[in-house]
XYZ file of C-alpha atoms in Angstrom:
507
model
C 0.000 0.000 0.000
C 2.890 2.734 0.956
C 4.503 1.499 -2.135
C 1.333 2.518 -4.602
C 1.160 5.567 -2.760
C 4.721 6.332 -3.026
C 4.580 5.571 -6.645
C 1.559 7.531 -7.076
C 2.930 10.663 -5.644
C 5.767 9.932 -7.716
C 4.064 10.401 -11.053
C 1.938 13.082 -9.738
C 5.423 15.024 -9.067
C 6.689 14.202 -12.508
C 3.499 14.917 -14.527
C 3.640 18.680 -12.394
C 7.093 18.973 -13.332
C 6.507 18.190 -17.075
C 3.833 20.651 -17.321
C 6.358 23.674 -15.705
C 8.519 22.720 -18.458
C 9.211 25.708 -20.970
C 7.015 24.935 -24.430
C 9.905 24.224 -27.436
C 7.185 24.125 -30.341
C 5.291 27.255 -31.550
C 1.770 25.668 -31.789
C 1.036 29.190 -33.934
C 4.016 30.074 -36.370
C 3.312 32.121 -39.148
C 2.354 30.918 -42.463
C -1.047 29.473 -41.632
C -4.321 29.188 -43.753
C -7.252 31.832 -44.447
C -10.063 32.184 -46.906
C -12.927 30.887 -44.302
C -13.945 34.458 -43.876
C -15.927 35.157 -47.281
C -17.535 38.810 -46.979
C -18.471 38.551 -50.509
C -20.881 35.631 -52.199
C -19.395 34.176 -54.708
C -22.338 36.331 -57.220
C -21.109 38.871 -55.630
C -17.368 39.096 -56.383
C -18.817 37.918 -59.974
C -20.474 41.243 -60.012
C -17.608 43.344 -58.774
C -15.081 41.820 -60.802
C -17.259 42.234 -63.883
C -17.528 46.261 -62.752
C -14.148 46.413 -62.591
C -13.529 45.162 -65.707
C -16.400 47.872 -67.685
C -14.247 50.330 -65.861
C -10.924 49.569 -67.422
C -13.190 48.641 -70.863
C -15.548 52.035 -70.988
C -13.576 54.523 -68.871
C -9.723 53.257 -68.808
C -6.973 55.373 -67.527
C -5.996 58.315 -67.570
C -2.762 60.519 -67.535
C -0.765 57.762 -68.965
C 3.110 58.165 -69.526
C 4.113 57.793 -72.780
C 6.613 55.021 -72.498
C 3.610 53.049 -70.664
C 1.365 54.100 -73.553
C 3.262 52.818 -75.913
C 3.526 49.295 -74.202
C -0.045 49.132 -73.366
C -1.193 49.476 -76.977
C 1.375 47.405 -78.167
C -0.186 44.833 -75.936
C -3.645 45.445 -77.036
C -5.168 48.225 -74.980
C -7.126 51.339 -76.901
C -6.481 54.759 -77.157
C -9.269 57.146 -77.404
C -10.175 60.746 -75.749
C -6.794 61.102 -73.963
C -7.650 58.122 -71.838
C -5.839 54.005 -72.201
C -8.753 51.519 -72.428
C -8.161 48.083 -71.842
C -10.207 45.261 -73.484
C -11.855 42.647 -71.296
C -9.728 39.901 -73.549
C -6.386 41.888 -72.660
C -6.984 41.974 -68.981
C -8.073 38.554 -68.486
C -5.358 37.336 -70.398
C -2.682 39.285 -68.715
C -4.891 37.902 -65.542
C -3.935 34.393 -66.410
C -0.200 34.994 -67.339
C 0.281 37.300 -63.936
C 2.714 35.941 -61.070
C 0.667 33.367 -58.734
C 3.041 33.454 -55.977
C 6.737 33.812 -55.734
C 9.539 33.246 -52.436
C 10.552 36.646 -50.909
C 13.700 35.952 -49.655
C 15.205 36.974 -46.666
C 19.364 37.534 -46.353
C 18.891 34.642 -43.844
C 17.465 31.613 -46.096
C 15.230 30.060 -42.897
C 13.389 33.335 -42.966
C 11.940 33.504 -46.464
C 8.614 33.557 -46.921
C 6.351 31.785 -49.756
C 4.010 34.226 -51.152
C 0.461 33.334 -52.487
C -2.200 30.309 -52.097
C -4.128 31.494 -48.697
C -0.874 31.503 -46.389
C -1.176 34.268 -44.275
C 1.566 36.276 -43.372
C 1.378 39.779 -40.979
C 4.279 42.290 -41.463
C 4.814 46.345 -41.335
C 4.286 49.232 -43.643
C 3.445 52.962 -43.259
C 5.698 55.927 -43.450
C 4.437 57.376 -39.461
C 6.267 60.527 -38.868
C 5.899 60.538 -35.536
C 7.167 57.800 -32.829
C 5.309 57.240 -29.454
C 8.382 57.993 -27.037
C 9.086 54.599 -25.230
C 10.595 56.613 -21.969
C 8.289 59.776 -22.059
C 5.163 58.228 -23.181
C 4.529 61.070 -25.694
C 4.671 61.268 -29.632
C 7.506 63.329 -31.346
C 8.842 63.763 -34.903
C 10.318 59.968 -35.664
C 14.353 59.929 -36.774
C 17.090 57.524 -38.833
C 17.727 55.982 -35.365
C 14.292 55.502 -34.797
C 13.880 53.187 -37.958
C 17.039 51.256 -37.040
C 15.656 50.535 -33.631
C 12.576 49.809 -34.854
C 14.529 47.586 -37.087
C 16.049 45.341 -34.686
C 13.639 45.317 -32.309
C 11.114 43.118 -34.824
C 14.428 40.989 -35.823
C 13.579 39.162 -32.503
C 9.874 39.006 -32.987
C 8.282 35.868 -34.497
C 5.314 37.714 -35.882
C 6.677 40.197 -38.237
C 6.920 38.264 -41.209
C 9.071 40.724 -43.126
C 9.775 44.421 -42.607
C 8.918 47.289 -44.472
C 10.266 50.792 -42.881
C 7.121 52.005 -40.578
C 8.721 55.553 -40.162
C 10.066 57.787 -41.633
C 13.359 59.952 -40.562
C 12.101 63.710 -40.628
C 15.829 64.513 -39.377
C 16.995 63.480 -42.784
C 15.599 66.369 -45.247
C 17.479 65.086 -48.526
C 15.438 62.810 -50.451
C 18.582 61.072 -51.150
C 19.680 60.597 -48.373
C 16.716 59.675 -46.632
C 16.329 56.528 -48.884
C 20.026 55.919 -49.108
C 19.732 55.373 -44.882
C 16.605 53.561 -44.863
C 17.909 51.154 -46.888
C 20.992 50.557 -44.632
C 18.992 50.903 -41.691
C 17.189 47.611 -42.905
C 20.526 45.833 -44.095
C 21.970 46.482 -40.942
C 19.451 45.596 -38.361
C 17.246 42.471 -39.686
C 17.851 39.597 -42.686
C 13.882 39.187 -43.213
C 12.461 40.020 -46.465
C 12.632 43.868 -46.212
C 10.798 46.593 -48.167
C 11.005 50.414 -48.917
C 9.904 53.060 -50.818
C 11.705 55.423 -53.629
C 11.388 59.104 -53.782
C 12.349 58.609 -57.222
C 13.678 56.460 -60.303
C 17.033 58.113 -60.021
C 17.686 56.772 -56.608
C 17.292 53.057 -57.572
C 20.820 52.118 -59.336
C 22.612 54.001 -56.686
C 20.881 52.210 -53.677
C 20.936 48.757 -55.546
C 24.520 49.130 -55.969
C 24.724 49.499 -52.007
C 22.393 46.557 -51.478
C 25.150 44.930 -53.574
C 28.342 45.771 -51.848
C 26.404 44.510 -48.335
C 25.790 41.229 -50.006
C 29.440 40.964 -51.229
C 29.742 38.013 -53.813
C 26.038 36.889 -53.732
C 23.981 38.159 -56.868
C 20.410 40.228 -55.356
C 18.530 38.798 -58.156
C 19.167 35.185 -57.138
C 17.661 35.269 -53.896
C 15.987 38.985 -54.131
C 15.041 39.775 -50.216
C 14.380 43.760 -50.801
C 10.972 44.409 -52.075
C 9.254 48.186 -53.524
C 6.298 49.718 -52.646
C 4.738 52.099 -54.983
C 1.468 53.424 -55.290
C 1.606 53.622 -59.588
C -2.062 54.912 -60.050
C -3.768 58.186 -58.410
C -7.360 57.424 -57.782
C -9.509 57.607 -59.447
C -8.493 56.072 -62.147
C -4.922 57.704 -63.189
C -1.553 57.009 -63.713
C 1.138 58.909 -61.510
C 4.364 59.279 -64.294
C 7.009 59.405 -61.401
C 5.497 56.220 -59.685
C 5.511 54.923 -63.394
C 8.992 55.601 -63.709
C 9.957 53.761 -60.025
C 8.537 50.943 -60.893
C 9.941 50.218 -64.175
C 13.195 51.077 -62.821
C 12.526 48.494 -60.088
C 12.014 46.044 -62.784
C 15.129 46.779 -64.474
C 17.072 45.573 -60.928
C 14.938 42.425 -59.951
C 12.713 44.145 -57.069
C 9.627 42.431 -56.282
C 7.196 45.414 -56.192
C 3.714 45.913 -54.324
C 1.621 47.930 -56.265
C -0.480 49.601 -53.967
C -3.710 51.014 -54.729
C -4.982 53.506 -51.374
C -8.125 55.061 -52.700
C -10.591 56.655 -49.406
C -14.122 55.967 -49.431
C -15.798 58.930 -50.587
C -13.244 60.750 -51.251
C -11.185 59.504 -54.108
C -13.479 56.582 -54.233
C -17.242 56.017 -54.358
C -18.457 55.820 -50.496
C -20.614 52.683 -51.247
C -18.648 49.562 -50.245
C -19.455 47.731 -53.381
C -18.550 50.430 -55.605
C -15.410 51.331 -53.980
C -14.385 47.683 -54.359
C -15.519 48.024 -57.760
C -12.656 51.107 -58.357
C -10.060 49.564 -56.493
C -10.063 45.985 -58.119
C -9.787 48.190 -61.320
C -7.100 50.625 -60.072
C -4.911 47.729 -58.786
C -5.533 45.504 -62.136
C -4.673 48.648 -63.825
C -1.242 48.525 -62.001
C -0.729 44.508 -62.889
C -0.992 45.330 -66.855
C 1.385 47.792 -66.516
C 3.732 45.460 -64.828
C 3.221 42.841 -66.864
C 3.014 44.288 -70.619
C 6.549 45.049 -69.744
C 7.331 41.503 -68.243
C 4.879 38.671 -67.839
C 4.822 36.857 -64.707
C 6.883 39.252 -62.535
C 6.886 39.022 -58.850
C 4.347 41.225 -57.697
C 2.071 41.611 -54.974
C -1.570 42.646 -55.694
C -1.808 45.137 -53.063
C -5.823 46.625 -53.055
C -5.661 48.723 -49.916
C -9.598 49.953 -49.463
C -8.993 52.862 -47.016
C -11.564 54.253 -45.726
C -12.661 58.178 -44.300
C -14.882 59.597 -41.534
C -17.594 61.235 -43.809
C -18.708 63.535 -41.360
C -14.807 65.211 -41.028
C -13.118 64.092 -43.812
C -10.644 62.424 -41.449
C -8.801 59.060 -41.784
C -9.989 55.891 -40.195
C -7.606 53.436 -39.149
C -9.834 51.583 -37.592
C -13.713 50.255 -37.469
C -15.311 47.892 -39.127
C -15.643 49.432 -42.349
C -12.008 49.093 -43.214
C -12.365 45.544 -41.282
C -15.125 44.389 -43.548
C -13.486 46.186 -46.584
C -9.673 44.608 -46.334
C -11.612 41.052 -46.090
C -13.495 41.372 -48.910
C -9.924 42.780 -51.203
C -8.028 39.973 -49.970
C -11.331 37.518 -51.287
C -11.280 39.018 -54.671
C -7.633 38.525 -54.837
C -7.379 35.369 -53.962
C -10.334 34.321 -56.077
C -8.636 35.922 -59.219
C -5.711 33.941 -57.436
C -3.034 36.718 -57.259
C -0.766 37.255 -54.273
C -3.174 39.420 -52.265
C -1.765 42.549 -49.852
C -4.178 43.974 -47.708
C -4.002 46.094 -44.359
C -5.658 45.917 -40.597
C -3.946 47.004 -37.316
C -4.197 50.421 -38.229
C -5.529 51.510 -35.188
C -6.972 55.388 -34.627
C -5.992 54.796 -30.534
C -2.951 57.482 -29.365
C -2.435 55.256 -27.105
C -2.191 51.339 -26.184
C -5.871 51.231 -24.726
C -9.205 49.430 -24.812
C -9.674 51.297 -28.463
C -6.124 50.001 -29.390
C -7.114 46.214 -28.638
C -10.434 46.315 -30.764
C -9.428 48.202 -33.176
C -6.313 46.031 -34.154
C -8.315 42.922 -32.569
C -10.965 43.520 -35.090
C -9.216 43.942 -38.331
C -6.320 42.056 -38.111
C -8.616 38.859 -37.389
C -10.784 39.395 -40.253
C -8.325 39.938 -42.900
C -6.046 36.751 -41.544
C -9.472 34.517 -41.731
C -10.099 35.962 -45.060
C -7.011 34.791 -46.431
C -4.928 37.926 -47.338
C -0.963 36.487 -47.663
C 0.845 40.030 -46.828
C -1.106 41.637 -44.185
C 0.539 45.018 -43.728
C 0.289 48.059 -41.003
C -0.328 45.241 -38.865
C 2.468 45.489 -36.031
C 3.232 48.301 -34.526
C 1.156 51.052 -36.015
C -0.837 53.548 -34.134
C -2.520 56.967 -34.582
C -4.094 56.491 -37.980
C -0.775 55.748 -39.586
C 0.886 58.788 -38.135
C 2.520 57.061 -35.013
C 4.284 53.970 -34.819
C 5.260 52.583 -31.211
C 7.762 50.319 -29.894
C 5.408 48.553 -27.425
C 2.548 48.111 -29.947
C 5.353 46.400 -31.984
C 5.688 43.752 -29.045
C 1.968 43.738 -28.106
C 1.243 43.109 -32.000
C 3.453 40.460 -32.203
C 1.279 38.620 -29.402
C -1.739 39.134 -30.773
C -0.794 37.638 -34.367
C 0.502 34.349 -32.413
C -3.602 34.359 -31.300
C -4.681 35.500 -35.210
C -2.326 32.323 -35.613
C -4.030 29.828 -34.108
C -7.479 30.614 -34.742
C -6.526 30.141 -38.552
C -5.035 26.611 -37.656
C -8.353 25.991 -36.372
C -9.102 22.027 -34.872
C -7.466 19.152 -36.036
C -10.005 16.146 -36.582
C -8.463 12.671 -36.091
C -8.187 9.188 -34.595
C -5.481 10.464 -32.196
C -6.776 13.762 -31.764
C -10.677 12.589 -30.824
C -9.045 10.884 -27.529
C -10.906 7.796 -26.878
C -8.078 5.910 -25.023
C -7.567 9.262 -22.724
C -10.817 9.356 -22.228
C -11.363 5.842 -21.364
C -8.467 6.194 -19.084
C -9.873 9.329 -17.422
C -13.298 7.945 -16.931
C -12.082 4.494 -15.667
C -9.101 5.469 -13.806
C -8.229 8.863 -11.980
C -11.385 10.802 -12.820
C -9.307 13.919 -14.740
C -6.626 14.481 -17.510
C -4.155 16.267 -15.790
C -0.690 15.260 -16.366
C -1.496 12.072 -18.237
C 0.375 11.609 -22.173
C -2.669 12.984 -24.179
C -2.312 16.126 -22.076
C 1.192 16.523 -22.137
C 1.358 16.238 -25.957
C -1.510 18.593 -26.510
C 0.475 21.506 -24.342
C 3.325 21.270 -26.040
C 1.831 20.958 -29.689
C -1.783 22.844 -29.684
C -1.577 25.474 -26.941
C -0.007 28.836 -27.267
C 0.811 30.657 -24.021
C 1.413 34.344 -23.918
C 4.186 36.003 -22.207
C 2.400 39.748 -21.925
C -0.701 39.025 -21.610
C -1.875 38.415 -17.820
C -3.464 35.175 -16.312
C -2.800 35.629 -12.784
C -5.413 35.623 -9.939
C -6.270 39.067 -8.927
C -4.573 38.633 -5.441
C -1.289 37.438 -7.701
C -1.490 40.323 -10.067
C -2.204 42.858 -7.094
C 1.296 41.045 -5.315
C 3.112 41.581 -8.878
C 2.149 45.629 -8.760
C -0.884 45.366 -11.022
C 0.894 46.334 -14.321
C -1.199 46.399 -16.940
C -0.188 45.482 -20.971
C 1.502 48.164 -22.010
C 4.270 48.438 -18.560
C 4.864 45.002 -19.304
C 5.465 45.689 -23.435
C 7.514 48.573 -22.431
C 9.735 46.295 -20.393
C 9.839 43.826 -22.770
C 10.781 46.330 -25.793
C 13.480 48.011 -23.676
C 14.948 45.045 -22.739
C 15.051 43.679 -26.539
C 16.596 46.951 -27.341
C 19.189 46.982 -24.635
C 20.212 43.142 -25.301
C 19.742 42.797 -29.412
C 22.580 44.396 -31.539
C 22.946 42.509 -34.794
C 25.862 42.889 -36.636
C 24.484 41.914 -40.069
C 26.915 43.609 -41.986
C 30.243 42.760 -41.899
C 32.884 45.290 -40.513
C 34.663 45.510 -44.222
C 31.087 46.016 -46.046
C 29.664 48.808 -43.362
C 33.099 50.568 -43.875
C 32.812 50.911 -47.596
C 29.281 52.169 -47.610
C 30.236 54.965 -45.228
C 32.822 55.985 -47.942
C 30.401 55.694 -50.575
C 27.209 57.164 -49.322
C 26.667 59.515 -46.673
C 25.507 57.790 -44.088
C 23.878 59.449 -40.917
C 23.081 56.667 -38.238
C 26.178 56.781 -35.858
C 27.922 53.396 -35.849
């Protein structure tokens, strides 16, 4: 008898002691599938689609550069009262030829991402110009070393899939030089897939041939990790030349591009939802033609960004469910035409990280991960409508995108999984499942357990000092930033840049 209770308390102390044992396996890593959010019928994206397409038939585009013009007709579109129409035929053919999905690399190989299908992926994007002070609590104009430590602060965070600058250095006011630095900030402090913008064409062959000298003998266009954003039509329904004139320059050095289309609902675009989806499929097919006349199949990201305004002020809304409902539905039609889809969510109108932070970016991140969209973007560490970004949202994001996670993994169905023998066990033997096999292997492979977010008791939390979320991302950031200092660039590479190119972030 003292020997089965001996060897009862035994396993009781081992199963305790298995359960306090750190997790190894991310039951939530990124990459998972949407598409079981469907906003639209499937009549319904019929209908919009076949809007989209009278649009670029009847109405076409205007303002169109002539070395685009030239392409376009070549390729079958129609000229006629100073506007580019395109023929159903051309654009559902140029549909059909158009890049499906594509790897963006990272530097580091492990980190590359596949692009396309419904994987879901959440990264960064926005140009904020101001940066929530992590010491003083308060927003001020952001700077270069801002972007760098934003930089390495998401290398360390599981969640941001790639990185695209989320602020922009106001201390730099060269044009040149601000994209010159934003580009080393990124080669410096991460090797995820990376993105940026370009004032203009001009600045592309100069900044490529940095890109180079920090990759030494490796060749950017085998394993091209640096991808463009450009916005190459002006709604409603225009071409912008210098955009134009980025983006084929892009082309000409092997950048996978996003072609962003950011129309505002009743402003630049109709304020019914179905009509401003309507525009915006047209804009952004409008923006894969011109990318593909010049080369079919070319790596680019169908990036319909429905953005939406407060009608009663004219202000934009980062938030709501408008621009919930409206991202969903852009990442549907995408991935129903079955282009790599780039939507955006997170984009929170809250100053601060509060109750209107968590629904906000709750709300819209979760709907456009269950809708499918691959590159998410704005969705870590954005707040302010786009005009703040903030080192603790940045950690807090990257918690709440483990949850987005595993609610797109969803339930696994199977023999194992349905648990007869634990439940025969548990019925017939102890009377509960803690600590037996079934347990352990479902903690350590289908449970995700945050480190910000507080489970305690209220007498535990009130013995801890009752911190709330954002004390505790604070922390966290300021540790990451005290601790993390990649050195991504070798010694002899960083050294020849700062010969070549003025660079302003103090080494």
């Amino acid at each position: 008898m003292d020997q089965d209770k001996t060897r009862r308390s035994g396993g009781r102390a081992e199963r305790k002691a298995r359960r306090a044992r750190p997790v190894e396996v991310n039951p939530c890593p990124p990459g998972q599938l949407g598409g079981l959010y469907k906003p639209l019928t499937d009549a319904e994206m019929q209908a919009i689609y076949q809007m989209a397409l009278r649009l670029l038939e009847d109405l076409g585009m205007g303002e169109v550069p002539q070395v685009l013009s030239r392409q376009l007709i070549a390729c079958g579109a129609q000229e006629g009262d100073a506007r580019i129409h395109f023929p159903r035929e051309m654009v559902e053919r140029i549909i059909k030829g158009a890049a499906k999905d594509f790897v963006f690399h990272g530097r580091d190989p492990a980190r590359s991402i596949h692009v396309g299908g419904e994987r879901v992926y959440f990264g960064t994007g926005g140009a904020a110009v101001q940066t929530l002070d992590i010491d003083s609590g308060s927003y001020r104009p952001s700077t270069l070393r801002d972007l760098y430590d934003f930089t390495r602060l998401q290398d360390t965070l599981t969640n941001v899939s790639w990185f695209t600058r989320c602020c922009v250095a106001t201390d730099l006011p060269d044009n040149f030089d601000l994209d010159v630095n934003t580009v080393f900030a990124l080669l410096k402090g991460t090797t995820k897939p990376v993105a940026t913008s370009f004032t203009i064409a001009e600045h592309v062959a100069p900044i490529m041939a940095m890109v180079n000298t920090a990759l030494g003998e490796v060749d950017f266009r085998d394993t091209p990790f640096l991808k463009a954003h450009i916005s190459p039509v002006i709604s409603p329904m225009r071409y912008g030349e210098d955009a134009v004139e980025v983006t084929l320059e892009c082309m000409k050095h092997g950048l996978p591009i996003s072609c962003i289309t950011a129309a505002q609902s009743g402003a630049t675009a109709p304020a019914t939802l179905a009509g401003f989806l309507a525009q915006s499929l047209a804009e952004t097919l409008a923006s894969l033609i011109m990318v593909n006349v010049f080369q079919p199949g070319y790596p680019m990201i169908f990036s319909n960004w429905p953005l939406v305004i407060d009608l009663r002020t004219g202000a934009f809304v980062g938030g709501g469910g408008e621009i919930s409902v409206m991202n969903a539905a852009s990442a549907q039609l995408s991935n129903w035409l079955g282009l790599p889809s780039g939507v955006a969510s997170s984009m929170t109108d809250a100053k601060a990280v509060d109750a209107q932070y968590g629904v906000e970016k709750g709300i819209s991140a979760l709907a456009a991960g269950l809708a499918g969209g691959n590159l998410i973007y704005e969705s870590s560490g954005m707040m302010a409508s786009l005009l703040g970004a903030s080192f603790e949202a940045f950690v807090l994001d990257d918690e709440m995108h483990s949850l987005i996670y595993r609610t797109l993994r969803g339930v696994e169905v199977n023999d194992g999984t349905l648990s007869f023998e634990a439940i025969r066990d548990a019925v017939l033997g102890e009377g509960h499942f803690l600590g037996g096999p079934d347990t352990i292997a479902a903690m350590e492979r289908d449970y995700f357990y945050p480190k910000l977010a507080d489970r305690d008791a209220p007498v535990t939390w009130t013995e801890k000092g009752q911190t709330d979320a954002w004390s505790r991302a604070r922390l966290r950031a300021k540790d990451i930033l005290a601790e993390h200092h990649p050195t991504y660039l070798s010694a002899e590479a960083e050294a020849r840049i700062r010969r070549e190119y003025n660079i302003l972030l103090d080494p």
